[in-house]
Amino acid sequence: MTTQPPPWSRPGGRDHDDPLPPPRSVIANIPKFHLHGWENCGNHRYDTTHGHLARMLARNGRRDGRVWTLPCGDCGIRVALNELHDLPCGHMLCRECLLVAGLRVGMKIEMNHVRIREARLEMQEIDRRLYLEPRMGPLQKDMLQRRYSLLRRTVLDLAALTCCGHNTKLDRLLPCMTPVISRDLWLAINWICNSPDSQRSCAWPDCGAYLPACCRGQPALTPAR
Ligand SMILES: [Zn+2]
Ligand SMILES: [Zn+2]
Ligand SMILES: [Zn+2]
Ligand SMILES: [Zn+2]
């Protein structure tokens, strides 16, 4: 487990054989994975007075003393509301199921990376055309934009980043995960969002790790979200 802080944020300062720290602008883009874990979880607050959650509580909620409990949308185990994680589709996940959802992204990308890459290349081509042909007719422009949205949804589906057809936006929930799951998921989401032309990997022998566009001191290209 990489629960160690990176060399540049170790309390004792850098050793002389530590790698040089990245520029400040890059450090600001990297989540503090070593601080991610169950300690940040279990204190989630939700508005229970109206909307979707109020309806869900009226239907499925149970009050144990001062605490509301709801069944997790995946495993069905009843959990205190402040230990559940809300997805944009309205599903609520317990921490175990959130970790599984995080792990599933990497597995699905490994399975589907050829199809994801094809879709990303087509999206990049559409981006290029929309940029290079500003006088394109509105009909054709509309067609390309629809195609782009469809491809974006396909990519998110193929990477298990959707639930009930909505983007799960799991990057909001990284601090609840473990340092390793959170880092791998962050890298995976960056890989999905970075256009193929902006994708680079580390050139250090035996490393080859993915280098997100936001870690190169340049603004990231259009995210696929
Ligand atoms: Zn949590
Ligand atoms: Zn669950
Ligand atoms: Zn859902
Ligand atoms: Zn490397």
mmCIF file of C-alpha atoms and ligand atoms in Angstrom:
data_model
loop_
_atom_site.group_PDB
_atom_site.id
_atom_site.type_symbol
_atom_site.label_atom_id
_atom_site.label_comp_id
_atom_site.label_asym_id
_atom_site.label_seq_id
_atom_site.Cartn_x
_atom_site.Cartn_y
_atom_site.Cartn_z
ATOM 1 C CA MET A 1 0.000 0.000 0.000
ATOM 2 C CA THR A 2 1.353 3.423 -0.924
ATOM 3 C CA THR A 3 0.210 5.171 2.228
ATOM 4 C CA GLN A 4 3.526 7.066 2.291
ATOM 5 C CA PRO A 5 3.323 10.702 1.269
ATOM 6 C CA PRO A 6 5.296 11.515 -1.903
ATOM 7 C CA PRO A 7 8.906 12.626 -1.214
ATOM 8 C CA TRP A 8 8.097 16.321 -1.781
ATOM 9 C CA SER A 9 5.487 16.434 0.974
ATOM 10 C CA ARG A 10 7.303 14.298 3.581
ATOM 11 C CA PRO A 11 7.450 16.100 6.916
ATOM 12 C CA GLY A 12 11.257 15.690 7.220
ATOM 13 C CA GLY A 13 11.881 17.191 3.769
ATOM 14 C CA ARG A 14 13.576 15.535 0.794
ATOM 15 C CA ASP A 15 16.564 13.180 0.961
ATOM 16 C CA HIS A 16 19.345 14.109 -1.447
ATOM 17 C CA ASP A 17 18.678 11.042 -3.622
ATOM 18 C CA ASP A 18 14.912 11.684 -3.829
ATOM 19 C CA PRO A 19 13.554 12.689 -7.246
ATOM 20 C CA LEU A 20 13.096 16.419 -7.811
ATOM 21 C CA PRO A 21 9.562 17.571 -6.955
ATOM 22 C CA PRO A 22 7.202 18.434 -9.850
ATOM 23 C CA PRO A 23 6.402 22.140 -10.439
ATOM 24 C CA ARG A 24 3.914 23.672 -7.997
ATOM 25 C CA SER A 25 1.204 23.957 -10.674
ATOM 26 C CA VAL A 26 1.436 20.199 -11.241
ATOM 27 C CA ILE A 27 1.476 19.310 -7.524
ATOM 28 C CA ALA A 28 -1.768 21.288 -7.185
ATOM 29 C CA ASN A 29 -3.434 18.946 -9.719
ATOM 30 C CA ILE A 30 -2.462 15.706 -7.965
ATOM 31 C CA PRO A 31 -4.829 14.515 -5.213
ATOM 32 C CA LYS A 32 -3.174 13.662 -1.879
ATOM 33 C CA PHE A 33 -3.665 9.918 -2.316
ATOM 34 C CA HIS A 34 -1.709 9.026 0.843
ATOM 35 C CA LEU A 35 -4.431 10.743 2.903
ATOM 36 C CA HIS A 36 -7.287 8.823 1.253
ATOM 37 C CA GLY A 37 -8.986 6.109 3.290
ATOM 38 C CA TRP A 38 -11.834 5.105 5.587
ATOM 39 C CA GLU A 39 -10.907 7.950 7.983
ATOM 40 C CA ASN A 40 -12.519 10.369 5.496
ATOM 41 C CA CYS A 41 -15.616 8.210 5.138
ATOM 42 C CA GLY A 42 -18.737 7.837 7.252
ATOM 43 C CA ASN A 43 -19.497 11.463 7.852
ATOM 44 C CA HIS A 44 -21.353 12.330 4.656
ATOM 45 C CA ARG A 45 -24.139 14.832 4.980
ATOM 46 C CA TYR A 46 -27.245 14.923 2.849
ATOM 47 C CA ASP A 47 -30.299 17.092 2.707
ATOM 48 C CA THR A 48 -33.081 14.748 3.816
ATOM 49 C CA THR A 49 -35.857 17.335 3.868
ATOM 50 C CA HIS A 50 -36.860 17.286 0.200
ATOM 51 C CA GLY A 51 -36.215 15.853 -3.238
ATOM 52 C CA HIS A 52 -35.183 12.391 -4.301
ATOM 53 C CA LEU A 53 -33.554 11.424 -0.999
ATOM 54 C CA ALA A 54 -36.582 12.426 1.072
ATOM 55 C CA ARG A 55 -38.763 10.198 -1.146
ATOM 56 C CA MET A 56 -36.272 7.328 -0.842
ATOM 57 C CA LEU A 57 -36.228 7.663 2.967
ATOM 58 C CA ALA A 58 -40.031 7.711 3.087
ATOM 59 C CA ARG A 59 -40.097 4.480 1.070
ATOM 60 C CA ASN A 60 -37.054 2.534 2.324
ATOM 61 C CA GLY A 61 -35.584 4.468 5.224
ATOM 62 C CA ARG A 62 -35.579 3.287 8.804
ATOM 63 C CA ARG A 63 -34.843 5.459 11.784
ATOM 64 C CA ASP A 64 -32.605 3.884 14.435
ATOM 65 C CA GLY A 65 -32.629 6.518 17.137
ATOM 66 C CA ARG A 66 -31.271 9.662 15.500
ATOM 67 C CA VAL A 67 -29.725 7.852 12.523
ATOM 68 C CA TRP A 68 -31.419 7.151 9.192
ATOM 69 C CA THR A 69 -30.449 3.886 7.481
ATOM 70 C CA LEU A 70 -30.978 2.873 3.861
ATOM 71 C CA PRO A 71 -30.112 -0.281 1.919
ATOM 72 C CA CYS A 72 -27.010 0.111 -0.292
ATOM 73 C CA GLY A 73 -28.061 0.269 -3.951
ATOM 74 C CA ASP A 74 -25.644 -2.550 -4.861
ATOM 75 C CA CYS A 75 -25.342 -5.123 -2.054
ATOM 76 C CA GLY A 76 -28.608 -4.222 -0.313
ATOM 77 C CA ILE A 77 -27.004 -4.132 3.156
ATOM 78 C CA ARG A 78 -28.617 -1.509 5.368
ATOM 79 C CA VAL A 79 -26.147 1.264 6.234
ATOM 80 C CA ALA A 80 -26.372 4.580 8.094
ATOM 81 C CA LEU A 81 -27.135 7.377 5.633
ATOM 82 C CA ASN A 82 -23.901 9.235 6.465
ATOM 83 C CA GLU A 83 -21.895 6.141 5.417
ATOM 84 C CA LEU A 84 -23.536 6.017 1.966
ATOM 85 C CA HIS A 85 -22.300 7.673 -1.238
ATOM 86 C CA ASP A 86 -24.735 9.310 -3.610
ATOM 87 C CA LEU A 87 -24.385 8.766 -7.355
ATOM 88 C CA PRO A 88 -25.890 11.305 -9.796
ATOM 89 C CA CYS A 89 -28.498 8.681 -10.850
ATOM 90 C CA GLY A 90 -29.833 8.569 -7.293
ATOM 91 C CA HIS A 91 -28.256 5.262 -6.289
ATOM 92 C CA MET A 92 -26.555 5.182 -2.882
ATOM 93 C CA LEU A 93 -23.484 2.972 -2.362
ATOM 94 C CA CYS A 94 -21.840 1.682 0.824
ATOM 95 C CA ARG A 95 -18.037 2.046 1.052
ATOM 96 C CA GLU A 96 -17.389 -1.607 0.115
ATOM 97 C CA CYS A 97 -19.454 -1.258 -3.058
ATOM 98 C CA LEU A 98 -17.795 2.103 -3.801
ATOM 99 C CA LEU A 99 -14.368 0.395 -3.660
ATOM 100 C CA VAL A 100 -15.637 -2.353 -5.978
ATOM 101 C CA ALA A 101 -16.990 0.315 -8.355
ATOM 102 C CA GLY A 102 -13.551 1.962 -8.329
ATOM 103 C CA LEU A 103 -11.758 -1.324 -9.044
ATOM 104 C CA ARG A 104 -14.235 -2.230 -11.788
ATOM 105 C CA VAL A 105 -13.186 0.821 -13.824
ATOM 106 C CA GLY A 106 -9.614 -0.454 -14.241
ATOM 107 C CA MET A 107 -10.841 -3.969 -15.097
ATOM 108 C CA LYS A 108 -13.310 -2.732 -17.711
ATOM 109 C CA ILE A 109 -10.711 -0.414 -19.285
ATOM 110 C CA GLU A 110 -8.335 -3.373 -19.594
ATOM 111 C CA MET A 111 -11.127 -5.380 -21.247
ATOM 112 C CA ASN A 112 -12.377 -2.617 -23.541
ATOM 113 C CA HIS A 113 -9.335 -0.431 -24.175
ATOM 114 C CA VAL A 114 -9.313 -1.041 -27.959
ATOM 115 C CA ARG A 115 -12.940 0.088 -28.321
ATOM 116 C CA ILE A 116 -12.405 3.000 -25.935
ATOM 117 C CA ARG A 117 -9.387 4.132 -27.928
ATOM 118 C CA GLU A 118 -11.309 3.917 -31.225
ATOM 119 C CA ALA A 119 -14.123 6.026 -29.797
ATOM 120 C CA ARG A 120 -11.646 8.548 -28.320
ATOM 121 C CA LEU A 121 -9.862 8.851 -31.691
ATOM 122 C CA GLU A 122 -13.182 9.567 -33.407
ATOM 123 C CA MET A 123 -14.024 12.167 -30.735
ATOM 124 C CA GLN A 124 -10.643 13.799 -31.283
ATOM 125 C CA GLU A 125 -11.295 13.905 -35.036
ATOM 126 C CA ILE A 126 -14.700 15.567 -34.433
ATOM 127 C CA ASP A 127 -13.032 18.107 -32.139
ATOM 128 C CA ARG A 128 -10.494 18.858 -34.838
ATOM 129 C CA ARG A 129 -13.158 19.306 -37.522
ATOM 130 C CA LEU A 130 -15.298 21.572 -35.357
ATOM 131 C CA TYR A 131 -12.208 23.675 -34.708
ATOM 132 C CA LEU A 132 -10.825 23.725 -38.247
ATOM 133 C CA GLU A 133 -14.108 24.244 -40.100
ATOM 134 C CA PRO A 134 -15.724 27.213 -38.340
ATOM 135 C CA ARG A 135 -18.005 27.872 -41.326
ATOM 136 C CA MET A 136 -19.521 24.396 -41.191
ATOM 137 C CA GLY A 137 -23.292 24.357 -41.770
ATOM 138 C CA PRO A 138 -25.479 24.186 -38.622
ATOM 139 C CA LEU A 139 -26.955 20.818 -39.650
ATOM 140 C CA GLN A 140 -23.584 19.170 -40.050
ATOM 141 C CA LYS A 141 -22.301 20.794 -36.873
ATOM 142 C CA ASP A 142 -25.327 19.502 -34.968
ATOM 143 C CA MET A 143 -24.798 16.021 -36.386
ATOM 144 C CA LEU A 144 -21.163 15.981 -35.320
ATOM 145 C CA GLN A 145 -22.010 17.245 -31.838
ATOM 146 C CA ARG A 146 -24.638 14.525 -31.414
ATOM 147 C CA ARG A 147 -22.146 11.928 -32.575
ATOM 148 C CA TYR A 148 -19.631 13.329 -30.063
ATOM 149 C CA SER A 149 -22.093 13.022 -27.152
ATOM 150 C CA LEU A 150 -22.948 9.474 -28.168
ATOM 151 C CA LEU A 151 -19.264 8.513 -28.311
ATOM 152 C CA ARG A 152 -18.624 10.160 -24.945
ATOM 153 C CA ARG A 153 -21.396 8.092 -23.382
ATOM 154 C CA THR A 154 -20.085 4.937 -25.031
ATOM 155 C CA VAL A 155 -16.611 5.578 -23.612
ATOM 156 C CA LEU A 156 -17.990 6.114 -20.089
ATOM 157 C CA ASP A 157 -20.137 2.961 -20.415
ATOM 158 C CA LEU A 158 -17.195 0.881 -21.632
ATOM 159 C CA ALA A 159 -15.131 2.073 -18.650
ATOM 160 C CA ALA A 160 -17.881 1.312 -16.096
ATOM 161 C CA LEU A 161 -18.089 5.022 -15.297
ATOM 162 C CA THR A 162 -21.885 5.181 -15.626
ATOM 163 C CA CYS A 163 -24.805 3.975 -13.509
ATOM 164 C CA CYS A 164 -28.364 4.060 -14.904
ATOM 165 C CA GLY A 165 -26.955 5.963 -17.917
ATOM 166 C CA HIS A 166 -25.456 8.810 -15.833
ATOM 167 C CA ASN A 167 -21.775 9.630 -15.335
ATOM 168 C CA THR A 168 -20.993 8.329 -11.825
ATOM 169 C CA LYS A 169 -18.408 11.127 -11.269
ATOM 170 C CA LEU A 170 -16.475 8.812 -8.964
ATOM 171 C CA ASP A 171 -13.620 11.325 -8.824
ATOM 172 C CA ARG A 172 -15.690 13.218 -6.198
ATOM 173 C CA LEU A 173 -15.405 10.208 -3.911
ATOM 174 C CA LEU A 174 -11.670 9.479 -4.174
ATOM 175 C CA PRO A 175 -10.935 10.546 -0.545
ATOM 176 C CA CYS A 176 -13.242 7.743 0.733
ATOM 177 C CA MET A 177 -11.317 5.040 -1.143
ATOM 178 C CA THR A 178 -7.882 3.557 -0.361
ATOM 179 C CA PRO A 179 -4.658 5.270 -1.556
ATOM 180 C CA VAL A 180 -4.102 2.577 -4.218
ATOM 181 C CA ILE A 181 -7.675 2.339 -5.529
ATOM 182 C CA SER A 182 -8.017 6.119 -5.520
ATOM 183 C CA ARG A 183 -4.725 6.661 -7.407
ATOM 184 C CA ASP A 184 -5.478 3.968 -10.005
ATOM 185 C CA LEU A 185 -8.988 5.310 -10.543
ATOM 186 C CA TRP A 186 -7.711 8.890 -10.869
ATOM 187 C CA LEU A 187 -5.184 7.749 -13.490
ATOM 188 C CA ALA A 188 -7.905 5.778 -15.322
ATOM 189 C CA ILE A 189 -10.320 8.736 -15.374
ATOM 190 C CA ASN A 190 -7.518 10.968 -16.663
ATOM 191 C CA TRP A 191 -6.699 8.442 -19.388
ATOM 192 C CA ILE A 192 -10.362 8.407 -20.416
ATOM 193 C CA CYS A 193 -10.601 12.213 -20.426
ATOM 194 C CA ASN A 194 -7.273 13.017 -22.133
ATOM 195 C CA SER A 195 -7.490 13.086 -25.931
ATOM 196 C CA PRO A 196 -5.387 10.351 -27.599
ATOM 197 C CA ASP A 197 -2.907 12.933 -28.980
ATOM 198 C CA SER A 198 -2.200 14.200 -25.467
ATOM 199 C CA GLN A 199 -1.576 10.745 -23.970
ATOM 200 C CA ARG A 200 1.986 10.062 -22.790
ATOM 201 C CA SER A 201 3.548 7.444 -20.584
ATOM 202 C CA CYS A 202 6.628 7.604 -18.376
ATOM 203 C CA ALA A 203 9.813 6.854 -20.330
ATOM 204 C CA TRP A 204 11.750 5.565 -17.319
ATOM 205 C CA PRO A 205 12.871 1.966 -18.093
ATOM 206 C CA ASP A 206 10.436 -0.612 -16.631
ATOM 207 C CA CYS A 207 7.941 2.102 -15.629
ATOM 208 C CA GLY A 208 5.665 3.118 -18.510
ATOM 209 C CA ALA A 209 3.091 4.553 -16.064
ATOM 210 C CA TYR A 210 0.393 6.760 -17.577
ATOM 211 C CA LEU A 211 1.242 10.449 -17.371
ATOM 212 C CA PRO A 212 -1.988 12.479 -17.151
ATOM 213 C CA ALA A 213 -2.109 15.637 -19.259
ATOM 214 C CA CYS A 214 -2.605 17.724 -16.080
ATOM 215 C CA CYS A 215 0.758 16.480 -14.772
ATOM 216 C CA ARG A 216 2.725 18.045 -17.599
ATOM 217 C CA GLY A 217 2.458 21.645 -16.557
ATOM 218 C CA GLN A 218 0.131 22.392 -19.483
ATOM 219 C CA PRO A 219 -3.630 22.878 -19.320
ATOM 220 C CA ALA A 220 -5.468 19.578 -19.896
ATOM 221 C CA LEU A 221 -7.250 19.234 -23.233
ATOM 222 C CA THR A 222 -11.037 19.039 -23.488
ATOM 223 C CA PRO A 223 -12.149 16.509 -20.865
ATOM 224 C CA ALA A 224 -14.525 13.773 -22.064
ATOM 225 C CA ARG A 225 -17.220 14.640 -19.572
HETATM 226 ZN ZN ZN B 1 -17.373 7.900 2.095
HETATM 227 ZN ZN ZN B 2 -23.036 -2.090 -0.762
HETATM 228 ZN ZN ZN B 3 -27.760 4.018 -10.763
HETATM 229 ZN ZN ZN B 4 7.763 6.295 -14.268
#
